[in-house]
Short mmCIF file of C-alpha atoms in Angstrom, two decimals:
data_model
loop_
_atom_site.label_atom_id
_atom_site.label_comp_id
_atom_site.label_asym_id
_atom_site.label_seq_id
_atom_site.Cartn_x
_atom_site.Cartn_y
_atom_site.Cartn_z
CA SER A 6 -0.29 0.01 0.06
CA GLU A 7 0.95 3.40 -0.29
CA GLN A 8 1.25 3.99 3.32
CA THR A 9 3.74 0.96 3.58
CA ILE A 10 5.82 2.34 1.15
CA LYS A 11 5.94 5.87 2.56
CA VAL A 12 6.79 4.14 6.19
CA LEU A 13 9.61 2.00 4.32
CA GLU A 14 11.05 4.91 2.47
CA SER A 15 11.38 7.06 5.86
CA LEU A 16 12.74 3.98 7.58
CA PRO A 17 16.29 5.12 9.74
CA PRO A 18 19.14 2.56 9.50
CA GLU A 19 19.27 -0.39 11.62
CA VAL A 20 15.65 -1.71 11.54
CA SER A 21 15.47 -5.14 11.95
CA ILE A 22 13.09 -8.08 11.37
CA THR A 23 13.58 -11.45 12.84
CA ALA A 24 11.04 -14.14 12.00
CA PHE A 25 11.17 -17.04 14.13
CA TYR A 26 9.14 -19.69 11.34
CA ALA A 27 10.02 -23.29 11.11
CA ASP A 28 11.51 -24.17 7.53
CA ALA A 29 8.50 -26.51 6.74
CA GLU A 30 6.12 -23.75 7.82
CA PRO A 31 3.54 -23.09 4.90
CA SER A 32 2.81 -19.35 5.68
CA LYS A 33 6.92 -18.80 5.63
CA SER A 34 6.55 -18.28 1.97
CA LYS A 35 4.07 -15.84 2.21
CA LEU A 36 6.32 -13.99 4.83
CA GLU A 37 9.10 -14.33 2.70
CA HIS A 38 7.42 -12.40 -0.54
CA LEU A 39 5.84 -10.04 1.70
CA LEU A 40 9.30 -9.02 3.60
CA GLY A 41 11.02 -9.32 0.01
CA GLU A 42 8.56 -6.47 -1.32
CA TYR A 43 9.50 -4.72 1.67
CA LYS A 44 13.16 -4.70 1.13
CA TYR A 45 12.65 -3.48 -2.45
CA HIS A 46 11.53 -0.32 -1.08
CA THR A 47 14.49 0.17 1.15
CA ARG A 48 17.72 -0.41 2.04
CA ASN A 49 17.64 0.29 5.91
CA LEU A 50 15.83 -3.27 6.75
CA ASN A 51 17.71 -6.32 7.80
CA VAL A 52 15.85 -9.50 7.52
CA GLN A 53 16.69 -12.74 9.37
CA TYR A 54 14.75 -15.93 9.56
CA ILE A 55 15.46 -18.46 12.58
CA ASP A 56 13.83 -21.56 12.89
CA PRO A 57 13.15 -22.02 16.97
CA PHE A 58 13.38 -26.00 16.56
CA THR A 59 16.98 -26.27 15.07
CA HIS A 60 18.09 -23.26 16.79
CA PRO A 61 16.51 -22.69 20.10
CA GLY A 62 19.13 -20.87 21.95
CA ASP A 63 18.40 -18.00 19.52
CA ALA A 64 14.70 -18.54 20.42
CA LYS A 65 15.37 -18.45 23.96
CA ARG A 66 17.36 -15.60 24.02
CA TYR A 67 14.34 -13.85 21.97
CA GLY A 68 12.28 -15.01 24.82
CA ILE A 69 10.01 -16.72 21.91
CA THR A 70 7.55 -19.14 23.32
CA ASP A 71 5.33 -19.41 19.99
CA ALA A 72 6.68 -20.21 16.50
CA ASN A 73 5.61 -17.86 14.04
CA THR A 74 6.64 -14.93 15.79
CA ILE A 75 8.23 -11.64 14.33
CA VAL A 76 10.49 -9.34 16.23
CA VAL A 77 10.72 -5.95 14.85
CA GLU A 78 13.61 -4.00 16.56
CA SER A 79 15.13 -0.31 16.11
CA GLY A 80 17.39 0.85 18.56
CA LYS A 81 15.90 -0.03 21.91
CA ASN A 82 12.34 -0.28 20.56
CA GLU A 83 11.03 -3.57 20.01
CA SER A 84 7.58 -5.07 18.74
CA ARG A 85 6.34 -8.49 18.01
CA VAL A 86 3.91 -9.77 16.14
CA ASN A 87 2.17 -12.93 15.06
CA THR A 88 0.52 -12.26 11.93
CA ALA A 89 2.47 -12.56 8.64
CA ASP A 90 0.32 -9.68 6.98
CA GLU A 91 1.07 -6.04 5.92
CA GLU A 92 -0.86 -4.13 8.24
CA ALA A 93 0.93 -6.07 11.48
CA LEU A 94 4.04 -5.98 10.09
CA THR A 95 3.63 -1.77 8.86
CA ASN A 96 2.06 -1.03 12.09
CA ALA A 97 5.22 -2.65 14.28
CA LEU A 98 7.74 -0.80 11.92
CA ILE A 99 5.78 2.73 12.91
CA LYS A 100 5.90 1.69 16.32
CA VAL A 101 9.53 0.88 17.12
CA THR A 102 10.80 3.93 14.82
CA LYS A 103 8.45 6.75 16.25
CA ASP A 104 10.09 9.51 17.69
CA ARG A 105 7.89 9.70 20.76
CA GLU A 106 4.10 8.34 21.97
CA ARG A 107 1.39 9.91 19.86
CA ILE A 108 -1.34 10.50 22.34
CA VAL A 109 -5.15 11.53 21.49
CA TYR A 110 -7.15 12.83 24.32
CA PHE A 111 -10.68 13.10 24.36
CA THR A 112 -12.60 15.78 26.52
CA THR A 113 -14.93 14.56 29.15
CA GLY A 114 -17.70 15.81 31.72
CA HIS A 115 -20.09 17.34 29.00
CA GLY A 116 -22.04 14.54 27.76
CA GLU A 117 -19.44 13.88 25.10
CA ARG A 118 -19.53 10.34 23.37
CA ASP A 119 -18.13 7.43 25.68
CA LEU A 120 -14.95 6.00 24.61
CA ALA A 121 -16.00 2.42 26.12
CA GLY A 122 -19.19 3.13 24.62
CA GLY A 123 -20.29 -0.13 22.02
CA GLU A 124 -23.72 1.54 21.37
CA LYS A 125 -24.27 3.38 17.94
CA THR A 126 -23.00 6.77 19.84
CA GLY A 127 -19.86 5.30 21.31
CA LEU A 128 -16.19 5.37 20.17
CA THR A 129 -15.10 2.26 20.61
CA LEU A 130 -14.44 1.37 17.09
CA LEU A 131 -12.57 4.99 16.60
CA LYS A 132 -10.64 4.06 19.51
CA GLY A 133 -9.62 0.70 18.25
CA GLU A 134 -8.22 1.98 14.94
CA LEU A 135 -6.15 4.94 16.54
CA GLU A 136 -4.69 1.78 18.89
CA LYS A 137 -3.99 -0.05 15.91
CA GLN A 138 -2.29 3.09 14.25
CA HIS A 139 -0.15 3.47 17.51
CA TYR A 140 -1.65 6.22 18.98
CA THR A 141 -2.55 6.14 22.67
CA VAL A 142 -5.84 7.01 23.80
CA LYS A 143 -6.65 8.91 26.97
CA PRO A 144 -9.67 11.01 28.52
CA LEU A 145 -8.99 14.43 29.31
CA VAL A 146 -10.94 16.14 32.36
CA THR A 147 -10.82 19.67 30.49
CA SER A 148 -10.31 21.82 34.04
CA GLN A 149 -6.54 20.43 34.17
CA GLY A 150 -6.03 21.59 30.87
CA VAL A 151 -4.14 20.07 27.79
CA PRO A 152 -1.10 18.05 29.10
CA GLN A 153 2.16 18.85 27.08
CA ASP A 154 2.15 15.21 25.58
CA ALA A 155 -0.95 15.74 23.42
CA SER A 156 -0.72 15.13 19.56
CA VAL A 157 -4.68 15.79 19.33
CA VAL A 158 -7.18 16.59 21.34
CA VAL A 159 -10.85 15.71 20.45
CA ILE A 160 -14.12 17.11 21.49
CA ALA A 161 -16.81 14.46 20.36
CA GLY A 162 -20.34 15.95 20.37
CA PRO A 163 -20.64 17.64 23.73
CA GLN A 164 -23.83 17.78 25.32
CA LYS A 165 -23.36 20.66 27.90
CA PRO A 166 -21.20 24.10 27.17
CA PHE A 167 -17.67 24.47 28.02
CA LEU A 168 -16.99 26.85 31.13
CA ASP A 169 -15.37 29.68 30.17
CA THR A 170 -11.96 28.75 32.10
CA GLU A 171 -12.52 25.24 30.51
CA ALA A 172 -12.55 26.37 26.75
CA LYS A 173 -9.61 28.93 27.24
CA MET A 174 -7.42 25.68 28.69
CA ILE A 175 -8.24 23.90 25.47
#
């Protein structure tokens, strides 16, 4: 996808993917094809395949307990995925290479839509999609002001007006 290509083209040096797949695992060829496409778009990706059954020491060193685990690393950051698909791998690359945590705050206290609500007016699906994109989602009490770490503040359909002091803080 276009997003994956953009992520790959902007990778810093020294990003590695270590795939713990048995040599006889049928899904390994799908992963090899996908990672071959990734390597086509960047030189900054080091890919290694390790059979955890023939190299148990390497699996133990990484703390691998399940075969078909993919470890994505960049610097001190690490992410693990168990699905050899584009979405999971690209999200892991984003997670390990992002400079800072991205936090989305949702205002509360004015009848806004509920982050945990599964009903039609809830924001559960949006929260899930944001978390898939490696955003941290948090509630915001507006009387305390907007935290410095906020990437975005969402005001989702308040039913009551904000106080003047709250409005000035956001």
